[in-house]
Tab-separated table of C-alpha atoms in Angstrom:
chain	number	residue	atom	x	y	z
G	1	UNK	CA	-34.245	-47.838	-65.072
G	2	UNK	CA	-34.891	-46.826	-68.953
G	3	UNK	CA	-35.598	-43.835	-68.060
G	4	UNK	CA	-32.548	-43.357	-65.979
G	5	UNK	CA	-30.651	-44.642	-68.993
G	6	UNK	CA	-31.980	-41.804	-70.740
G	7	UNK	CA	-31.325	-38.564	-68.767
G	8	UNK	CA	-27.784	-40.235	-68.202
G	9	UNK	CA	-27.231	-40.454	-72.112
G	10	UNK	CA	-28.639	-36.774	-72.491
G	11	UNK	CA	-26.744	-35.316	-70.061
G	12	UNK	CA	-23.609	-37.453	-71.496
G	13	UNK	CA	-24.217	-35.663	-75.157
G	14	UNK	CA	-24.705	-32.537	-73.756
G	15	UNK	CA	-21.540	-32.916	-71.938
G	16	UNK	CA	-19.553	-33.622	-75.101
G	17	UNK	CA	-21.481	-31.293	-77.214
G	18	UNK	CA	-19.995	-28.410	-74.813
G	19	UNK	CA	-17.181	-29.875	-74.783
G	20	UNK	CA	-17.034	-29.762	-78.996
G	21	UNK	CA	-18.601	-26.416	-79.002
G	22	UNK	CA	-15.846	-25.043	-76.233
G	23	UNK	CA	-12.941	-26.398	-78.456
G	24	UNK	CA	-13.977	-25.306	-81.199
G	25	UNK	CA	-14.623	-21.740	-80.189
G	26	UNK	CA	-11.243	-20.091	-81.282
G	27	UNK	CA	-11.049	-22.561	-84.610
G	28	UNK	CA	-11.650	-19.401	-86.874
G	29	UNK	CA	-8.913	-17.017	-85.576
G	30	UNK	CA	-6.161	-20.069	-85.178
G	31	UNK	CA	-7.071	-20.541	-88.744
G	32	UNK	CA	-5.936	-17.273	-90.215
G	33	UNK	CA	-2.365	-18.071	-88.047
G	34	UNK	CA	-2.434	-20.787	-91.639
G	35	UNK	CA	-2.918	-18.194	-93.713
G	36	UNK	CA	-1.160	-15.586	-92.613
G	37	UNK	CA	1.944	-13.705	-94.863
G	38	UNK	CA	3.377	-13.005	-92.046
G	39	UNK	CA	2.772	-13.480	-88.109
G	40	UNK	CA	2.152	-10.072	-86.713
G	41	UNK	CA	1.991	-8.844	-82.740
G	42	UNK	CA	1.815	-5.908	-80.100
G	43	UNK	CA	2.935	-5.730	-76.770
G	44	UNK	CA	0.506	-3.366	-74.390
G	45	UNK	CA	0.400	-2.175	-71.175
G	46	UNK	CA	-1.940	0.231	-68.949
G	47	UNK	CA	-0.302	2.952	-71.393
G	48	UNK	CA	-3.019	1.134	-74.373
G	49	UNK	CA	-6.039	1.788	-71.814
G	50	UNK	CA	-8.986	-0.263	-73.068
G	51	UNK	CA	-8.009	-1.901	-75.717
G	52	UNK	CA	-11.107	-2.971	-78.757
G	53	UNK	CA	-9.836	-6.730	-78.825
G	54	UNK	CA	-12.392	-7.415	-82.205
G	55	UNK	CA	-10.418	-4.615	-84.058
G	56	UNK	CA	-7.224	-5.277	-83.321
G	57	UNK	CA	-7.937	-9.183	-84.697
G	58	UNK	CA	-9.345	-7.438	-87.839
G	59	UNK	CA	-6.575	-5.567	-88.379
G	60	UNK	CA	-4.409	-8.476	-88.809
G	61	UNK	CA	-2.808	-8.978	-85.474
G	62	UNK	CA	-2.215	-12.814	-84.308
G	63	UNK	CA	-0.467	-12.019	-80.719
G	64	UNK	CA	-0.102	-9.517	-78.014
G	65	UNK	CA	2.614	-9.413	-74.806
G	66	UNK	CA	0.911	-8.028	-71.921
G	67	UNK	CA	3.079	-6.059	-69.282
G	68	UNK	CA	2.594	-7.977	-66.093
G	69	UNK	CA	4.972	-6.999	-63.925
G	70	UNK	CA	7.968	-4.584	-62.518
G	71	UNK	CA	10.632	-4.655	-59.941
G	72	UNK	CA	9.909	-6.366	-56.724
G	73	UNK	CA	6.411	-5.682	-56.689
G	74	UNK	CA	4.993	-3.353	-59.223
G	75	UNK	CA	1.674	-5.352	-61.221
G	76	UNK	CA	0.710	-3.348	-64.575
G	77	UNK	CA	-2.975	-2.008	-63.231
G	78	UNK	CA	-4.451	-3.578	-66.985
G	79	UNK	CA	-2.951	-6.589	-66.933
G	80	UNK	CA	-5.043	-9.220	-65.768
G	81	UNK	CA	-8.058	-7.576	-67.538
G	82	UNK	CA	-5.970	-7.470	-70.847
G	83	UNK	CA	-4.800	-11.151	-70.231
G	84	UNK	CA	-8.592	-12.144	-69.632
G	85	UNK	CA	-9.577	-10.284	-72.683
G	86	UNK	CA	-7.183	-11.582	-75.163
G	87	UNK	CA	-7.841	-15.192	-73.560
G	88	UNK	CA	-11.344	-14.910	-74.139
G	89	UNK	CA	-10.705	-13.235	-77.716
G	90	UNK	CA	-9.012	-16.077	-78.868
G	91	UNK	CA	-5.348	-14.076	-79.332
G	92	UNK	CA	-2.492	-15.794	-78.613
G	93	UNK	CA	-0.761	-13.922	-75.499
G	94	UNK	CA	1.807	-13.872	-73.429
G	95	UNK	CA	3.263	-11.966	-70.419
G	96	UNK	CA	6.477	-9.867	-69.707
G	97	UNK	CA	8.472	-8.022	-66.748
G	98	UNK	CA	10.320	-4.675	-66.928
G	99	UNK	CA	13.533	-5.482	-65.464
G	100	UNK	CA	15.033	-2.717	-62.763
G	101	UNK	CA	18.331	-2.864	-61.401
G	102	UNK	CA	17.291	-1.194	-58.046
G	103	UNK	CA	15.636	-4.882	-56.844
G	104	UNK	CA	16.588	-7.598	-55.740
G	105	UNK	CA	16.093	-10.191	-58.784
G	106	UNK	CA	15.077	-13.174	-57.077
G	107	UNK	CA	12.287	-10.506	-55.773
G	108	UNK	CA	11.603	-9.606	-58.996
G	109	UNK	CA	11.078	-13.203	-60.547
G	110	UNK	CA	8.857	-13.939	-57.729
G	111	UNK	CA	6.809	-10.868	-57.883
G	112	UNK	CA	5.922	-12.322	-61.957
G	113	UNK	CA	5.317	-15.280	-60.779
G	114	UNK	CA	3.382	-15.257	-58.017
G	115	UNK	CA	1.103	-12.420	-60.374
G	116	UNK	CA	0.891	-14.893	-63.382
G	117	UNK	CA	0.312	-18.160	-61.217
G	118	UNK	CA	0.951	-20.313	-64.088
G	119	UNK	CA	1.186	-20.625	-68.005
G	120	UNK	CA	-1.950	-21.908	-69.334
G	121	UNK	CA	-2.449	-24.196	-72.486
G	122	UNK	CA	-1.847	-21.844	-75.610
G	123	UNK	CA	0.242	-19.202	-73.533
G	124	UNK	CA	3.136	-17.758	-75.866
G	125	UNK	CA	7.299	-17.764	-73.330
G	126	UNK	CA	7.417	-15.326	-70.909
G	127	UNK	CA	9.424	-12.502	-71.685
G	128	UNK	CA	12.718	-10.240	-69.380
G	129	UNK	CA	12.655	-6.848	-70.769
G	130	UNK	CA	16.131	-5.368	-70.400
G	131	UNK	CA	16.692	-2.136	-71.728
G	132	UNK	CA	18.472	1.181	-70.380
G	133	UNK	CA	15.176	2.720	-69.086
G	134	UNK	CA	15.536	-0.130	-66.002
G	135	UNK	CA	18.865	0.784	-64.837
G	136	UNK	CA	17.439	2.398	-61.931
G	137	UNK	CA	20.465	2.352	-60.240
G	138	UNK	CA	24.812	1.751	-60.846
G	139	UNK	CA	25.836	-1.633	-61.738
G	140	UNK	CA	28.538	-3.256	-62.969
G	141	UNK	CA	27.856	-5.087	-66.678
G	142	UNK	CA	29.441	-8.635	-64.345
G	143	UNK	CA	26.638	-8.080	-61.397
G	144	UNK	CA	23.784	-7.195	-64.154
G	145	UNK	CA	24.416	-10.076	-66.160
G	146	UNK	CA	24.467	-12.654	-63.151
G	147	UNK	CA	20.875	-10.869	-61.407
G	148	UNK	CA	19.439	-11.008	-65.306
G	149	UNK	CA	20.407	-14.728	-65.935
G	150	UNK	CA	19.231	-15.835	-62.479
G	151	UNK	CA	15.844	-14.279	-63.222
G	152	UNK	CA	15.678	-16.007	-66.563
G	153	UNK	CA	16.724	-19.513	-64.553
G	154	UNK	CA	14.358	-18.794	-61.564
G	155	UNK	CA	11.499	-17.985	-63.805
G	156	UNK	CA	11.900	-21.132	-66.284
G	157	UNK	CA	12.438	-23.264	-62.813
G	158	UNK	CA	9.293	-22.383	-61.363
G	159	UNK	CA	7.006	-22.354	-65.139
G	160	UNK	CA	8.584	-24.811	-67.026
G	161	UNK	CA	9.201	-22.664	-70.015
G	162	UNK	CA	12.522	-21.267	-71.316
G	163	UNK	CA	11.894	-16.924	-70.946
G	164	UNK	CA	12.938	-14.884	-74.219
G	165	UNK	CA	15.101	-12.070	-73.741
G	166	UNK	CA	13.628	-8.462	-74.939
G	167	UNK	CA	16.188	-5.711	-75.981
G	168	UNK	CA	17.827	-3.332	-78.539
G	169	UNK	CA	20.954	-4.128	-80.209
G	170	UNK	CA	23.344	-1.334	-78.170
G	171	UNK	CA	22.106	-2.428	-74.968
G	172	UNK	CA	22.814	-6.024	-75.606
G	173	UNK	CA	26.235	-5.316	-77.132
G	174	UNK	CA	27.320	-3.289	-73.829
G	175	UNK	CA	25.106	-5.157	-71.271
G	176	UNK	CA	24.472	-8.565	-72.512
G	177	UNK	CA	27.475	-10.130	-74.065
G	178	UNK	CA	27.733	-13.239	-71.575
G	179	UNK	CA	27.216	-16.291	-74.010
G	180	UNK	CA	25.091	-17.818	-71.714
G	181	UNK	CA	22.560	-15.170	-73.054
G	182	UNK	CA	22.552	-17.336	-76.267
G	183	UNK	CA	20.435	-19.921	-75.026
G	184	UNK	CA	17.586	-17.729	-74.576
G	185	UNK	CA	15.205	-17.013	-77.867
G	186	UNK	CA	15.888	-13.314	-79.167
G	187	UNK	CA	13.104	-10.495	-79.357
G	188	UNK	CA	15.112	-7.413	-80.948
G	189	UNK	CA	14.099	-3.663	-80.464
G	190	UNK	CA	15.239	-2.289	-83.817
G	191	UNK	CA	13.584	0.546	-85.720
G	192	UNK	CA	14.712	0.294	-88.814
G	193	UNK	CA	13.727	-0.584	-92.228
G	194	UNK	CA	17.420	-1.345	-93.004
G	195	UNK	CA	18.336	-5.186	-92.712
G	196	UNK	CA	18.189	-6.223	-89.034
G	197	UNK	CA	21.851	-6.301	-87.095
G	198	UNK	CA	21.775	-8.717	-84.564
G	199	UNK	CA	23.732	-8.613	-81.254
G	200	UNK	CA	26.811	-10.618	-81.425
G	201	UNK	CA	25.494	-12.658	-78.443
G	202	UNK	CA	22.808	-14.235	-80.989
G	203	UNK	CA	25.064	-13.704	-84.387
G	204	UNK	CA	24.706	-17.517	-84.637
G	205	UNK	CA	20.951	-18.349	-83.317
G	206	UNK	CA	19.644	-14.961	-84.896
G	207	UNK	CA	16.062	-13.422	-83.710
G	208	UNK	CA	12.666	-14.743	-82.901
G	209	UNK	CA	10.610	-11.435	-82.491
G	210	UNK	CA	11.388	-8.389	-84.188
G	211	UNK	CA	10.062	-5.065	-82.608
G	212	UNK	CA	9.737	-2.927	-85.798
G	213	UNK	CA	8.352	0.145	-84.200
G	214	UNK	CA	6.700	1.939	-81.152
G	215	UNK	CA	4.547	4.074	-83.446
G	216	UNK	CA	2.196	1.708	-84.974
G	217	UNK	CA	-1.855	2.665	-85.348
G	218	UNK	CA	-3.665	-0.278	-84.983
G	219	UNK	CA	-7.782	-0.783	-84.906
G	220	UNK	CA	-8.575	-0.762	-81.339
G	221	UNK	CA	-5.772	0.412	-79.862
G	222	UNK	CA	-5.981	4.492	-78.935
G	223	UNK	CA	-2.313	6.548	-79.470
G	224	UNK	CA	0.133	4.741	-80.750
G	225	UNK	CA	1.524	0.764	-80.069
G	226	UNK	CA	4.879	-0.911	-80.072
G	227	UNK	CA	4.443	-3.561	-83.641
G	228	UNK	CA	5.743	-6.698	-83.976
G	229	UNK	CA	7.066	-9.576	-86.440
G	230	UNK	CA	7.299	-13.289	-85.761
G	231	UNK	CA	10.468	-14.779	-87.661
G	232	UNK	CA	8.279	-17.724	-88.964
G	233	UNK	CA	5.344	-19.817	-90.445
G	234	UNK	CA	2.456	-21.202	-88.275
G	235	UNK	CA	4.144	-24.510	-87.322
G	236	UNK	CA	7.304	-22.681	-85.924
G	237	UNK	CA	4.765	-20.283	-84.453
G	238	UNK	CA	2.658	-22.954	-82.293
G	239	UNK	CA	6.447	-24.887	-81.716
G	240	UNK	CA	6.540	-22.190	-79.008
G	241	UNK	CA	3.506	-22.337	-77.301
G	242	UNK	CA	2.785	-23.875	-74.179
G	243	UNK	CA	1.362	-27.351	-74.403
């Protein structure tokens, strides 16, 4: 029976020591989120290839988006390797879909879904990417805005997160003035080095994620990467992750 006792109480320390050693694992990089100036990302796709995860944390970046999906049922080739990758390097991710007016949108928030599974502890929103590049097809700005906002309510339905919205000023002044829009956190495509003008949709919540450029070099990433700014500290930062 002592000896019993024994190999149970090793094998209970062991346990816990894994379990210590397994938290503790991505202390170091959530650490420099503390520190940082200010909260930098990218947002990849098969276009990035392989991606050198160690240099890109070197070279400053706390986040990536990863393109998961398009249409009905397009996956991005890299994109559960990338998610893996960035899981596994300690990066705070999260996951987007390229919105295309020639499919059906309950299609298309099933196809992201169904490719994701689930948000996982740590996982940044998902993201609708609505730009002019996905109007595949004619639409009127009244049928666009009801298939975009029934994505955005389908998705946060089924994942229990509230989806950011991803677009350019223009498009959002001519596509996305329903105020319903509002509700949903703001990443802006804006090149400019000008102060930011923000769509009148979110003139009174302003933006979360500022796309700065799509010609960013960055350690570990071959060609050239789409850069981005978090409008916040650390705490505001983690207020967005999933628990």
């Amino acid at each position: 029976m002592k000896k019993i006792s024994i190999v149970i109480l090793v094998m209970t320390l062991t346990i816990l020591s894994c379990k210590t050693e397994k938290k503790g694992v991505c202390d170091v990089e959530y650490q420099k989120l503390e520190k940082a100036s200010s909260i930098l990302g990218v947002d990849i796709s098969h276009f990035q290839n392989d991606i050198n995860w160690n240099d890109i944390k070197s070279d400053s970046i706390n986040f990536v988006y990863i393109k998961a999906t398009e249409g009905t049922d397009y996956q991005d080739p890299k994109f559960k390797k990338n998610r893996a990758s960035a899981k596994s390097n300690c990066i705070y991710r999260g996951l987007y879909h390229f919105y295309v007016t020639d499919n059906d949108p309950k299609g298309q928030a099933r196809n992201f879904i169904n490719a994701i599974k689930q948000l996982e502890p740590g996982d940044l929103p998902p993201v609708l990417d609505l730009e002019k590049l996905g109007l595949k097809s004619a639409v009127t700005k009244e049928t666009y805005q009801k298939n975009t906002l029934l994505w955005l309510q389908l998705v946060e339905k089924e994942l229990g997160v509230r989806p950011i919205v991803y677009t350019n000023l223009f498009f959002a002044n001519e596509y996305l003035t329903h105020s319903d829009f509002a509700s949903y956190k703001l990443w802006l495509a804006e090149y400019t080095n000008e102060d930011l003008i923000i769509p009148e949709t979110w003139k009174n919540s302003g933006w979360t994620i500022w796309q700065r450029t799509d010609r960013e070099k960055i350690e570990g990433i071959k060609g050239e990467v789409d850069y981005d700014l978090f409008n916040g500290d650390a705490t505001a930062f983690r207020k967005l992750l999933k628990k």
